[in-house]
Coordinates of C-alpha atoms in Angstrom, one line a residue:
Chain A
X1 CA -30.7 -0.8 25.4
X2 CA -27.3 -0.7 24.2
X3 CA -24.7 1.9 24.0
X4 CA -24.6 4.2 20.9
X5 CA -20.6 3.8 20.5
X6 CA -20.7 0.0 21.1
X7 CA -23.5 -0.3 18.2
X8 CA -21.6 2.3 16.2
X9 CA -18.7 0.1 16.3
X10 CA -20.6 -3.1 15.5
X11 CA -21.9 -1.8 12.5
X12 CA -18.8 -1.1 11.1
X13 CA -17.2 -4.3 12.3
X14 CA -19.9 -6.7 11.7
X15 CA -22.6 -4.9 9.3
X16 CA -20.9 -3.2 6.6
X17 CA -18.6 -5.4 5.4
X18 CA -21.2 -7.7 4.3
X19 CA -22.0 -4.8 2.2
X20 CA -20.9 -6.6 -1.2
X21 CA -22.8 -9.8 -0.3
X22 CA -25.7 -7.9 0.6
X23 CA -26.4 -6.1 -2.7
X24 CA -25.5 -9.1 -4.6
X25 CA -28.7 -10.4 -2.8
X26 CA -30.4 -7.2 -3.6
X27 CA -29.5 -7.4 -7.2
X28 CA -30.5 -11.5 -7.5
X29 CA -33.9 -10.7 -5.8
X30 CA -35.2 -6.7 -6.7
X31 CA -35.3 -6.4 -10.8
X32 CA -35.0 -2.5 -10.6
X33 CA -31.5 -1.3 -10.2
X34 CA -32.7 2.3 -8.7
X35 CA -34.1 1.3 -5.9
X36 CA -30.9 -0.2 -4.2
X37 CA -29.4 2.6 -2.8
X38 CA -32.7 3.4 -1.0
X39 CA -33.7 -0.3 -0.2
X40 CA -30.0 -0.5 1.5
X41 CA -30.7 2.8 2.9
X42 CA -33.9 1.8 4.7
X43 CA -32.0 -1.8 5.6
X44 CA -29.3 -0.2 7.4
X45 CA -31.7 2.1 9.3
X46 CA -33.5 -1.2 10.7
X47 CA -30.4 -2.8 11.5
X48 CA -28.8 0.0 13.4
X49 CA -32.1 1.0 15.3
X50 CA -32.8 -3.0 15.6
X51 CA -28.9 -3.0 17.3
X52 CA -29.8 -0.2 19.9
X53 CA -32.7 -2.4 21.2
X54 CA -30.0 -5.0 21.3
X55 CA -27.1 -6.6 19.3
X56 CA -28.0 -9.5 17.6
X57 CA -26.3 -13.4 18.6
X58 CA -24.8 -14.1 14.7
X59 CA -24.8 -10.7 12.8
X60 CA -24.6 -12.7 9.3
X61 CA -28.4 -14.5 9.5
X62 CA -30.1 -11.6 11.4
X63 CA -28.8 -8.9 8.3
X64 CA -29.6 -11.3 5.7
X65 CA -33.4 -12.5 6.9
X66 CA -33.7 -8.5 7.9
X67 CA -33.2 -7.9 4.0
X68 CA -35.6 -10.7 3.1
X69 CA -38.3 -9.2 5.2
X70 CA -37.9 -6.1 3.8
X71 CA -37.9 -7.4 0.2
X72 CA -41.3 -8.8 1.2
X73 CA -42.6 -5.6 2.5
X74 CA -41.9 -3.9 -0.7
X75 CA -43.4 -6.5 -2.5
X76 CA -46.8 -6.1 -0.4
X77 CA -47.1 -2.6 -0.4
X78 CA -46.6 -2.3 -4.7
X79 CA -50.1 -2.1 -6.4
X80 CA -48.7 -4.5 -9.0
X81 CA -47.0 -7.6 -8.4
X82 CA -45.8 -9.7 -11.2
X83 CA -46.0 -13.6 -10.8
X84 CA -42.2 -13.8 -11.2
X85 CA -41.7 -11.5 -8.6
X86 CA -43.9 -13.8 -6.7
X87 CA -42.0 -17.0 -7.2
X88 CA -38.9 -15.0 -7.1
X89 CA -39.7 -14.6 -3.1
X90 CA -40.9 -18.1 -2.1
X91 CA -37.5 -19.0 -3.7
X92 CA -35.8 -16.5 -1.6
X93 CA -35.7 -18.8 1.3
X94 CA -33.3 -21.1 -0.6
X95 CA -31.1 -18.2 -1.5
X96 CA -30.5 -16.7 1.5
X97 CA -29.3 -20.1 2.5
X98 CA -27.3 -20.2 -0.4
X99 CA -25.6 -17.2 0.1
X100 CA -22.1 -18.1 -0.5
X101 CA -19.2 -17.6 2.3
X102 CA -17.1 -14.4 1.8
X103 CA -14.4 -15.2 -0.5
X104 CA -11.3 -14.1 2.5
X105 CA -10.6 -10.8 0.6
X106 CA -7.1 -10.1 1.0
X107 CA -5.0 -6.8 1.4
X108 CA -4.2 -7.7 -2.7
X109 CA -7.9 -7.9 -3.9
X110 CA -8.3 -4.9 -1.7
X111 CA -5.3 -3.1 -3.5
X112 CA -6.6 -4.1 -7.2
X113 CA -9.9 -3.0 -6.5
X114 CA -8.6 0.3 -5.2
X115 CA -6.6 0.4 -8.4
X116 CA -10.0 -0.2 -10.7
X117 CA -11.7 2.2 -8.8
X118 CA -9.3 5.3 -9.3
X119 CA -8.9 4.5 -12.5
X120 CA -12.6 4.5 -13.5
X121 CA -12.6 8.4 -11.8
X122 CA -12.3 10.9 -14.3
X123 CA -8.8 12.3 -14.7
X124 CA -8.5 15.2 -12.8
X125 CA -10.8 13.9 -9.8
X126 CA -8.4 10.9 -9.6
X127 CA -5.3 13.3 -9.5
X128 CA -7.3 15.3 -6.4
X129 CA -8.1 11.9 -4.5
X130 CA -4.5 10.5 -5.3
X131 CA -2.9 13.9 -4.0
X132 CA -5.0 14.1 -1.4
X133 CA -5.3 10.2 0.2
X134 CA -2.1 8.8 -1.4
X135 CA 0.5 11.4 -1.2
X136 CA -0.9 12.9 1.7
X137 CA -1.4 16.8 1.1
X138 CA -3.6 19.1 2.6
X139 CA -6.5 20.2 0.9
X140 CA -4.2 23.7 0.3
X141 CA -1.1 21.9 -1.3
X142 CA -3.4 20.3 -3.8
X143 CA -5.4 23.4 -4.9
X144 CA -1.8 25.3 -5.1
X145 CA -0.4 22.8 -7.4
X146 CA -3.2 22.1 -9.6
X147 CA -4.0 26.1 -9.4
X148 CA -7.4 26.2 -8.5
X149 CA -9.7 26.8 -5.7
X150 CA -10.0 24.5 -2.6
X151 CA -13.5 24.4 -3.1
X152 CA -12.6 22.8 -6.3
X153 CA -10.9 20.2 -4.3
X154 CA -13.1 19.7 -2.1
X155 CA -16.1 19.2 -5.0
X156 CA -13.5 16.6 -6.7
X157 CA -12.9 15.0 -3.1
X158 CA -16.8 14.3 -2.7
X159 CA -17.2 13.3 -5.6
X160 CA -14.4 10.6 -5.5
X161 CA -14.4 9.4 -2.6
X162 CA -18.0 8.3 -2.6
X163 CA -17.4 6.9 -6.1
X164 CA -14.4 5.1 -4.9
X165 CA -16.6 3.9 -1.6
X166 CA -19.5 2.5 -3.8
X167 CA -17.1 1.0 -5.5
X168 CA -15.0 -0.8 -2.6
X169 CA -18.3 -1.6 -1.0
X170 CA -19.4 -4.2 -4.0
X171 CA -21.7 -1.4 -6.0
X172 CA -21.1 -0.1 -9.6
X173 CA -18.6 2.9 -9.0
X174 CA -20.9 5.0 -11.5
X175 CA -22.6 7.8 -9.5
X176 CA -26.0 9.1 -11.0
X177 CA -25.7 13.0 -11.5
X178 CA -29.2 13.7 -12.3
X179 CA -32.2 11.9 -11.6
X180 CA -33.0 9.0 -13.7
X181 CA -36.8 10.4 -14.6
X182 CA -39.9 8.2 -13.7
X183 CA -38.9 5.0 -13.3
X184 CA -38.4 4.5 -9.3
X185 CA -42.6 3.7 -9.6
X186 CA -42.0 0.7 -10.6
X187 CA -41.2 -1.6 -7.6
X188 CA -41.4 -4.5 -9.6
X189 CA -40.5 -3.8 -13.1
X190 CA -39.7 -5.9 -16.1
X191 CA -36.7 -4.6 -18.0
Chain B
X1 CA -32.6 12.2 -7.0
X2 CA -33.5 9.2 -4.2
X3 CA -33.5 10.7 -0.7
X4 CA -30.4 8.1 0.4
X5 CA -28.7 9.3 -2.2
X6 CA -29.0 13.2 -1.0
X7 CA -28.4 11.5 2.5
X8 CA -25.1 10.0 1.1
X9 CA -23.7 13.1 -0.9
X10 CA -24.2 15.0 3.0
X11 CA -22.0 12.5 4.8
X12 CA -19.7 12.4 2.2
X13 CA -19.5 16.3 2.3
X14 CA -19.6 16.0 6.3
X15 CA -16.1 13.7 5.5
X16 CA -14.7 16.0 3.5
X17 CA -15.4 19.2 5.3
X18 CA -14.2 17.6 8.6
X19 CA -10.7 17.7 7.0
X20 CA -10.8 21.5 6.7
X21 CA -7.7 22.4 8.7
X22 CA -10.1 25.0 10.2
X23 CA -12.6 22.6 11.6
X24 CA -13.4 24.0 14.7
X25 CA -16.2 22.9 17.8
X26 CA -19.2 24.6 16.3
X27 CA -18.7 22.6 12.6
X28 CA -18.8 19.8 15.1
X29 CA -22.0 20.7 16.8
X30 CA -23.5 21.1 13.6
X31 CA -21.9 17.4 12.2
X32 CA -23.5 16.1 15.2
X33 CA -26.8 18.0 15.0
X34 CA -26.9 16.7 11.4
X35 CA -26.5 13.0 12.6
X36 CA -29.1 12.9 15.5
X37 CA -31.7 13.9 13.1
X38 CA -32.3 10.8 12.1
X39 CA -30.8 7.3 12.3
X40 CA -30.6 7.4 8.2
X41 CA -28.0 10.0 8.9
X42 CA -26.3 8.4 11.2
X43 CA -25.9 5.0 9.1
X44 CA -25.0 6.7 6.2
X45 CA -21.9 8.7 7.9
X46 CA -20.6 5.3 9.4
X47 CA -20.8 3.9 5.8
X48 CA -18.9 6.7 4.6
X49 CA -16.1 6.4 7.5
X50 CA -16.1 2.7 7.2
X51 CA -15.2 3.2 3.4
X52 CA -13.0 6.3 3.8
X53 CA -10.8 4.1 6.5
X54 CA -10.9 1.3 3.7
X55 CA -9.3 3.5 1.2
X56 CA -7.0 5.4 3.5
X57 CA -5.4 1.7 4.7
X58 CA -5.1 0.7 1.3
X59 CA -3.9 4.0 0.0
X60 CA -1.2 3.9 2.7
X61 CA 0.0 0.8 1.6
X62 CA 0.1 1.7 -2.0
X63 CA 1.8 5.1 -1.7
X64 CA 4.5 3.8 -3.3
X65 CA 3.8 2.1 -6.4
X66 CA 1.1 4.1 -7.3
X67 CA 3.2 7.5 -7.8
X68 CA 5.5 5.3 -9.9
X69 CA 5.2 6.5 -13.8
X70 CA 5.8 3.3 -16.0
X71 CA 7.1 0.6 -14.0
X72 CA 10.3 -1.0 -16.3
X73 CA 10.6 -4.4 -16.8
X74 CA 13.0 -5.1 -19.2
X75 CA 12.7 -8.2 -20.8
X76 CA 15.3 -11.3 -19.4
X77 CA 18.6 -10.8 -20.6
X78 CA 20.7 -13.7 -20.9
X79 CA 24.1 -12.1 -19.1
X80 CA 21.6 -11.3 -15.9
X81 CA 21.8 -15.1 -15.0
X82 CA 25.6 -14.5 -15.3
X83 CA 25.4 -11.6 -13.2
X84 CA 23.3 -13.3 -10.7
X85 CA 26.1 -16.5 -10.5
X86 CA 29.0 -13.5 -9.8
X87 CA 26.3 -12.2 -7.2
X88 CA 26.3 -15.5 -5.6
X89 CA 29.9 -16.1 -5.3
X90 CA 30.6 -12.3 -4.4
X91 CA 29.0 -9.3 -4.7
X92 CA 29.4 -7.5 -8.0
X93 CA 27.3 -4.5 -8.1
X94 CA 26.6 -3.9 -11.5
X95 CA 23.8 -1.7 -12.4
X96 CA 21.3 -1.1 -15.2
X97 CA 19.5 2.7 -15.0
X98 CA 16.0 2.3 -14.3
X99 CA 14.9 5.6 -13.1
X100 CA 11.2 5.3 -10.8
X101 CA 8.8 8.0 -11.3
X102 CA 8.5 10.9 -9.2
X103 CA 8.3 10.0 -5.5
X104 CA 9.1 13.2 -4.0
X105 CA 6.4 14.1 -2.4
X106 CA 6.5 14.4 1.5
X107 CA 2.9 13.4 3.0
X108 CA 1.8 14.0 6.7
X109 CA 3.8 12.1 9.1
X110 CA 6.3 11.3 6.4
X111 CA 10.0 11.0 8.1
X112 CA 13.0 11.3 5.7
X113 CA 16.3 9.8 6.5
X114 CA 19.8 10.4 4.2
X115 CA 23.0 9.5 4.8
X116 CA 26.1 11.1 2.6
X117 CA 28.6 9.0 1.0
X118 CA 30.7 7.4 3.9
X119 CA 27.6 8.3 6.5
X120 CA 26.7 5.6 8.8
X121 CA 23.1 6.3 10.9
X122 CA 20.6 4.4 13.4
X123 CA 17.8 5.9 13.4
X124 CA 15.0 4.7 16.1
X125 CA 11.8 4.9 14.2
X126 CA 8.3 5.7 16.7
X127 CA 7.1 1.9 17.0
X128 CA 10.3 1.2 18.6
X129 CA 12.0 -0.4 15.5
X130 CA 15.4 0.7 14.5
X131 CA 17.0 1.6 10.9
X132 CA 20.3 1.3 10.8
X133 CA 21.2 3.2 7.2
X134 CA 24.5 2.5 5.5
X135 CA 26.7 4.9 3.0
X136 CA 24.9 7.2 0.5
X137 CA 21.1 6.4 1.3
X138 CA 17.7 7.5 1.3
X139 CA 15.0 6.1 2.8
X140 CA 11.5 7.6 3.8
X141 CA 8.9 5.9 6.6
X142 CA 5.5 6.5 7.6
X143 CA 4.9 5.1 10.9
X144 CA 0.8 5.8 12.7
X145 CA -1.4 3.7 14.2
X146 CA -2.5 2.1 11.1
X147 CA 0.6 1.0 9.4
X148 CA 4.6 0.9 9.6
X149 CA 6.1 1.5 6.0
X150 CA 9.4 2.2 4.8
X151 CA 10.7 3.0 1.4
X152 CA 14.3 2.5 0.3
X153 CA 14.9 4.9 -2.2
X154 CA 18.7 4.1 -2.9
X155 CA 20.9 2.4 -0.3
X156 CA 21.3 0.0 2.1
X157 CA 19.5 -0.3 5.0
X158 CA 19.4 -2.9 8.3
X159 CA 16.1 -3.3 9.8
X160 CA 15.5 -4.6 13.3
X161 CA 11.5 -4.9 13.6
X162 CA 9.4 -4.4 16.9
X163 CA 7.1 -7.0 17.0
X164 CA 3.6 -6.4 16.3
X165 CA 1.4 -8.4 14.9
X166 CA -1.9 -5.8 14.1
X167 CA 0.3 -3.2 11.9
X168 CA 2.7 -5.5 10.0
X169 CA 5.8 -4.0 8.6
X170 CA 6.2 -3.5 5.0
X171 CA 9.3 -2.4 3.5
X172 CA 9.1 -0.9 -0.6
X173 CA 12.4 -0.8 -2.6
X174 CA 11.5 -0.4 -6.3
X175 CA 8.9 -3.6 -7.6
X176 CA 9.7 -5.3 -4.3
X177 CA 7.6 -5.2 -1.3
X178 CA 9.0 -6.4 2.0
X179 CA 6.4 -7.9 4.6
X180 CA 8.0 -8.0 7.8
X181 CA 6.7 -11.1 9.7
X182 CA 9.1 -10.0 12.7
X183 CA 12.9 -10.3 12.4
X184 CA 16.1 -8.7 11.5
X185 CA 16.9 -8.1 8.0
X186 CA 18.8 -6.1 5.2
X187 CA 17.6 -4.1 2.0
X188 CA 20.0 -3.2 -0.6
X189 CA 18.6 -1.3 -2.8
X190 CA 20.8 -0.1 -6.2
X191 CA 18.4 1.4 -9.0
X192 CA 16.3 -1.2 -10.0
X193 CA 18.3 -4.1 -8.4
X194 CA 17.3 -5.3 -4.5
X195 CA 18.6 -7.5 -2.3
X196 CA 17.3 -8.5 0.8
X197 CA 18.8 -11.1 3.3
X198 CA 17.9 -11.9 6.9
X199 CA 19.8 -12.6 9.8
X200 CA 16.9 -13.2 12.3
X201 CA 13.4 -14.2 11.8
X202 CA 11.8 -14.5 8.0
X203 CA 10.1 -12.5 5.6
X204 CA 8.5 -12.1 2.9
X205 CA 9.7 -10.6 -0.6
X206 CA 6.8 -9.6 -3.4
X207 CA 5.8 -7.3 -6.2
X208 CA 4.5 -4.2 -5.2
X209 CA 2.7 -4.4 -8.9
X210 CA -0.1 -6.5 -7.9
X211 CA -2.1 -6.0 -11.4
X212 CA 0.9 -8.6 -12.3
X213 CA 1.4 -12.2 -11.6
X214 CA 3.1 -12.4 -8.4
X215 CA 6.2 -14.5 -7.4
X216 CA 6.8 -13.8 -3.6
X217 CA 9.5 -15.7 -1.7
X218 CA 9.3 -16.1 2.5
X219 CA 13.0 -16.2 2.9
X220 CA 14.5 -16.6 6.4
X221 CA 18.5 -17.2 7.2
X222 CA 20.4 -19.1 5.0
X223 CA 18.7 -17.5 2.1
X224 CA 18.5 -13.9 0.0
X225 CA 16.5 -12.8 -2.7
X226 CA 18.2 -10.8 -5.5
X227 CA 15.6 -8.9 -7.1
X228 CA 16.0 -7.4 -10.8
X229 CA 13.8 -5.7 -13.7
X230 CA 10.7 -7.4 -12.6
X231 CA 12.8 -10.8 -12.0
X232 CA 13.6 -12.7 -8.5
X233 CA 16.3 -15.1 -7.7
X234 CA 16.2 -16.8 -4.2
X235 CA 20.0 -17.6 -3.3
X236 CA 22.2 -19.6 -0.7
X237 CA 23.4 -17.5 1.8
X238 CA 25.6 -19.2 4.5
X239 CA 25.4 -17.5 8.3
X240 CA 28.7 -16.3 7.3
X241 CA 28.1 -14.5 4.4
X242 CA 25.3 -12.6 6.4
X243 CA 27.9 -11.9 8.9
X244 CA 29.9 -10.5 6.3
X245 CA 27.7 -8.6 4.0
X246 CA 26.7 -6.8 7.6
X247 CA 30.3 -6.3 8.5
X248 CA 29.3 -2.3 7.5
X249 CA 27.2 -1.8 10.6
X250 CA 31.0 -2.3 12.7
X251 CA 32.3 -0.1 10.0
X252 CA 34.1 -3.0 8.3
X253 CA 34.4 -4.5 4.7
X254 CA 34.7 -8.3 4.3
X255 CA 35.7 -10.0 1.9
X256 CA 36.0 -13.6 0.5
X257 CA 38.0 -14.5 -2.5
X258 CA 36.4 -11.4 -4.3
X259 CA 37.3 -10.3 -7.5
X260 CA 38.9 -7.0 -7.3
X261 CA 36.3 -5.2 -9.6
X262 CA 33.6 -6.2 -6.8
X263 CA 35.9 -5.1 -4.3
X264 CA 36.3 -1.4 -6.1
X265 CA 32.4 -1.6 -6.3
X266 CA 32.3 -1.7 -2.1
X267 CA 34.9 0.5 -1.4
X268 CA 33.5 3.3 -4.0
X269 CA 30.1 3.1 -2.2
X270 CA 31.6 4.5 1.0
X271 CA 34.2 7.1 -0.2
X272 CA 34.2 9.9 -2.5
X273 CA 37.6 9.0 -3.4
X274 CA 37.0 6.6 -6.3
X275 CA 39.0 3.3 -7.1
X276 CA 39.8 2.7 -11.3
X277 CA 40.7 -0.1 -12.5
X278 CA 42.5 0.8 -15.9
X279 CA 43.6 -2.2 -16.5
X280 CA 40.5 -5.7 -17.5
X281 CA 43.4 -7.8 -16.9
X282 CA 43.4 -7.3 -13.3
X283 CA 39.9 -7.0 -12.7
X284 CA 39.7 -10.7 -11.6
X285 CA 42.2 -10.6 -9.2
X286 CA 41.3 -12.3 -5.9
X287 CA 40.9 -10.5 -2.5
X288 CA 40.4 -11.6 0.6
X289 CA 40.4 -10.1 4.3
X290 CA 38.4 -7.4 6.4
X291 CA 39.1 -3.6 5.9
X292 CA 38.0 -0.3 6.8
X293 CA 35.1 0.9 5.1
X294 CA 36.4 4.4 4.5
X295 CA 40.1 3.7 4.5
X296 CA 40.6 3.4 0.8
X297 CA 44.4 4.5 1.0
X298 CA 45.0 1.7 3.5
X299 CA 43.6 -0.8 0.9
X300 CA 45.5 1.1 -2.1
X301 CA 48.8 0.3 -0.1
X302 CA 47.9 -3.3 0.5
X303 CA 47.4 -3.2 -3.3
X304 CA 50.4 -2.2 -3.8
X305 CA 52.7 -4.0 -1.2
X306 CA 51.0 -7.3 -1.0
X307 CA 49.5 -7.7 -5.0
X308 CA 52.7 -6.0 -6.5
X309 CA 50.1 -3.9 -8.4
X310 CA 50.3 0.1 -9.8
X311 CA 48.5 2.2 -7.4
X312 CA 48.7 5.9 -8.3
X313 CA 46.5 8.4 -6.6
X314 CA 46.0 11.2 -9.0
X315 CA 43.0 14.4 -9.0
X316 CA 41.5 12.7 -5.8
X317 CA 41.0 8.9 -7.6
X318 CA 42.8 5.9 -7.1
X319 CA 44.0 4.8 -10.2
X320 CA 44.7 0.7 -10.5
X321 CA 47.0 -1.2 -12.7
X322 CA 49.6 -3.5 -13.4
X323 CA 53.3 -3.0 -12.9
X324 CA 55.1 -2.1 -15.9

C-alpha cells in the first residue's frame, strides 16, 4: 500500500503528462469522439487506485497496456461490435508498440501553445484569464476594472482555465456547453 | 452532459474558489470531503492542478510579451548597419521611438526598482542575486519558487546571478529575452534598442516573440549582442571594453577615441544638466580618458582648456561649439 501523497505526486509527474500521447491513442483506436473524456476518466481512476496498491516499475507501458485493456472492455460489453472495430483491436498490439517517443516539448512549444490556446477563448474570458494568471490580480482587481461582479470572474476563470487545460493537455480546447443528444450509445459508431 | 465532464467542471470550480482571498478551513474540509468521495474526484483535481501549474509557469514566463500591444518591427534600414559599425567602435546612443504597450501593471510579488537621473542602486534581489541599476532606470522582478524574471523597462542594469540550475534566470528588455545560464552580465536597454554584454559566465540572447522565427545568440566574454527593431548583431567586445562600458558601477565614464557626440550621449544619461552640441563640425571630435559620471562641468572645462572649444553654460545646459 503506498502513500496517498507519494502516488499523488506520481501521477502528476509520471501520469499526466502522457496525457497528449494518450488521447492520440484514444482517438486512433475509439471512433466516437464523446466518449473520451469519460474513457480517460475511468483510465485515470484505474491507474491511480492501481498506484495505491503499488507504483508501477516503467509508468509509460503499464498506462498504455492499462488503456488497451480498457478499450477491450468496452468493446466486450457493447451489444454491437463492428468487424472494423474488431480488427481495429487485434491491430492495437502493434500500435501501442508504435507509440511514438514524446517529441522533448520545450518551454517554446509550451509558450505557443499557451498563445493558441488564449487566443481560441472568447474575448472577454481571455481578458479575465490574462488579468488574472498573467498580470497577476486578484480576483477583486479584475472585477473592479472590467466593472462587473467577481462571480463573473470567477464564471470566466472556470471556464478558461479548463479550456486552456484541455487544450495544453493534447485535447481540442472546445468545451461542450450542452449535451450533445443521443449519441454516447454508440460505443462503436461509424461516422 | 457525461459524468467526467460534471466531475471536471467541480475541480475546476474547486481551483478557482480555492483562490478566494477568503478561503478559510471549513471550504477546505469541504474541498477535501469532495475529494474522498471518490477516486474519480480525486484524479480529476490533480489533472486540474497539474494543468493550472502548467499554465501558471508558462504565464510567468510570458508576462512580458503578452501585455505588449503590437510589437514593432520596422523593416531594415540601411543607416542601422551604420549605426551598428559607430556602436562597435564607440558607443553612439542613437534612438528610434518604439513605444511597448502597456506594462504597468504590478502583479503579486512583483518588486519595482527606479533610479533618477544620476541615481546609482544595488539592489539584492530574494534568490541571493544582485541588480546593480545605473542612471535613470526602471526595472521590475518577480522572484518565487517557480521562476526568477526581470524586466528592463529603460536603463541599464548589471546582473550578478545566484546559481541555480531548477529556476533559470530570464531577463526581458523589449523583443529580447535573456536566459541566464549563470554569470555576470549587463542589459542596456534604450527604447527599442538592447545591448547586453557579459563579463563572467555566458548567456543566452532571444526573442521573446516566439510565434516568430527565432535568432538567439549564447554570447559569453569577448562578445555583445546589440539588439534593434526585431534585428540582432553579435559584436567583438575586447575584456577591456567590458571593463570600460562597466566603468559606471565605480561611478566612472571611460572613454576611447570617442567621438564627442557619443561622449555628450553618456554624460546626458547621468545628469540633468544637458550637453549641446551647436556646432556638426565638432561632433566628431575625438575623446579619450576616464571621468566622473556626474561631473559634467569638470568635462566642460577640459573641453574648453584642453580642445580650445566654446563651452558656455547657459539656462542650466551646456552649450558646445567652436571658437570664433
Amino acid at each position: 500500500m503506498e502513500d496517498a501523497g507519494q502516488v499523488n505526486e506520481w501521477f502528476m509527474r509520471e501520469v499526466l503528462p502522457l496525457e497528449p500521447l494518450l488521447m492520440r491513442f484514444f482517438r486512433r483506436n475509439w471512433r466516437n469522439e464523446s466518449d473520451l473524456v469519460d474513457l480517460r476518466q475511468e483510465l485515470y481512476v484505474r491507474i491511480y487506485e492501481s498506484g495505491l496498491k503499488g507504483l508501477p516499475s516503467q509508468t509509460k507501458p503499464f498506462v498504455f497496456m492499462a488503456a488497451r485493456n480498457l478499450l477491450i472492455n468496452h468493446v466486450r460489453r457493447a451489444r454491437i461490435v463492428s468487424i472494423e472495430a474488431v480488427a481495429d483491436l487485434d491491430a492495437m498490439n502493434v500500435a501501442i508498440d508504435m507509440v511514438t517517443p514524446e517529441r522533448e516539448v520545450t518551454a517554446r512549444d509550451e509558450l505557443r501553445q499557451l498563445q493558441i490556446g488564449l487566443n481560441n477563448l472568447p474575448p472577454r474570458c481571455r481578458e479575465v484569464v490574462m488579468l488574472r494568471r498573467i498580470e497577476g490580480l486578484s480576483q477583486r482587481e479584475v472585477a473592479a476594472q472590467l466593472s462587473v461582479g467577481e462571480d463573473t470572474v470567477e464564471k470566466h476563470m472556470m471556464y478558461g482555465m479548463r479550456a486552456l487545460i484541455n487544450f495544453m493537455l493534447g485535447g481540442s480546447g472546445k468545451i461542450e456547453r450542452k449535451p450533445k443528444g443521443s449519441r454516447k450509445h454508440e460505443a462503436v459508431g461509424h461516422e | 452532459m457525461s459524468n467526467a465532464t460534471r466531475i471536471e467542471e467541480s475541480a475546476v470550480a474547486w481551483c478557482v474558489k480555492r483562490e478566494r482571498a477568503d478561503w478559510s478551513a471549513s471550504d477546505q474540509a469541504e474541498l477535501d470531503a469532495w475529494l474522498s468521495e471518490s477516486t474519480a474526484h480525486r484524479v480529476a483535481m490533480l489533472r486540474m492542478e497539474y494543468g493550472w501549474q502548467r499554465v501558471d509557469r508558462m504565464a510567468a514566463l510570458r508576462s512580458s510579451s503578452l501585455s505588449q500591444v503590437a510589437p514593432v518591427h520596422s523593416p531594415y534600414q540601411p543607416d542601422s548597419k551604420k549605426r551598428w559599425l559607430a556602436m562597435a567602435a564607440g558607443f553612439l546612443l542613437v534612438m528610434s521611438l518604439s513605444i511597448f504597450g502597456a506594462q504597468q501593471w504590478m502583479g503579486n510579488g512583483t518588486q519595482r526598482y527606479v533610479t533618477m537621473v544620476g541615481g546609482h542602486e544595488t539592489v539584492p534581489l530574494k534568490d541571493g542575486s544582485n541588480v546593480e541599476l545605473n542612471t535613470n532606470t526602471h526595472l521590475r522582478a518577480v522572484v518565487d519558487e517557480k521562476a526568477r524574471v526581470v524586466w528592463l523597462d529603460k536603463g541599464e542594469a548589471y546582473f550578478e546571478v545566484a546559481h541555480d540550475e531548477k529556476r533559470p534566470f530570464v531577463v526581458y528588455a523589449g523583443d529580447r529575452r535573456i536566459v541566464v545560464l549563470g554569470t555576470h552580465f549587463l542589459v542596456r536597454r534604450d527604447h527599442d534598442r538592447i545591448e547586453v554584454m557579459v563579463a563572467e559566465g555566458r548567456v543566452r540572447v532571444e526573442g521573446v516573440d516566439t510565434t516568430k522565427p527565432l535568432k538567439s545568440a549564447i554570447i559569453t566574454p569577448g562578445n555583445m549582442v546589440v539588439s534593434e527593431s526585431g534585428s540582432m548583431m553579435v559584436a567583438m567586445a575586447s575584456p577591456e571594453k567590458v571593463e570600460s562600458e562597466l566603468a559606471w558601477r565605480r561611478g566612472y565614464l571611460v572613454f576611447d577615441r570617442t567621438s564627442l557626440a557619443s561622449v555628450a550621449e553618456q554624460f546626458n544619461r547621468y545628469n540633468e544638466k544637458k550637453i549641446l552640441i551647436e556646432d556638426p563640425k565638432i561632433i566628431d571630435t575625438r575623446i579619450s580618458g576616464s571621468f566622473e559620471a556626474n561631473n559634467v562641468d569638470a568635462f566642460g572645462r577640459l573641453l574648453q582648456r584642453a580642445y580650445g572649444l566654446s563651452v558656455v553654460d547657459h539656462k542650466g545646459q551646456l552649450w558646445i561649439a567652436q571658437q570664433e
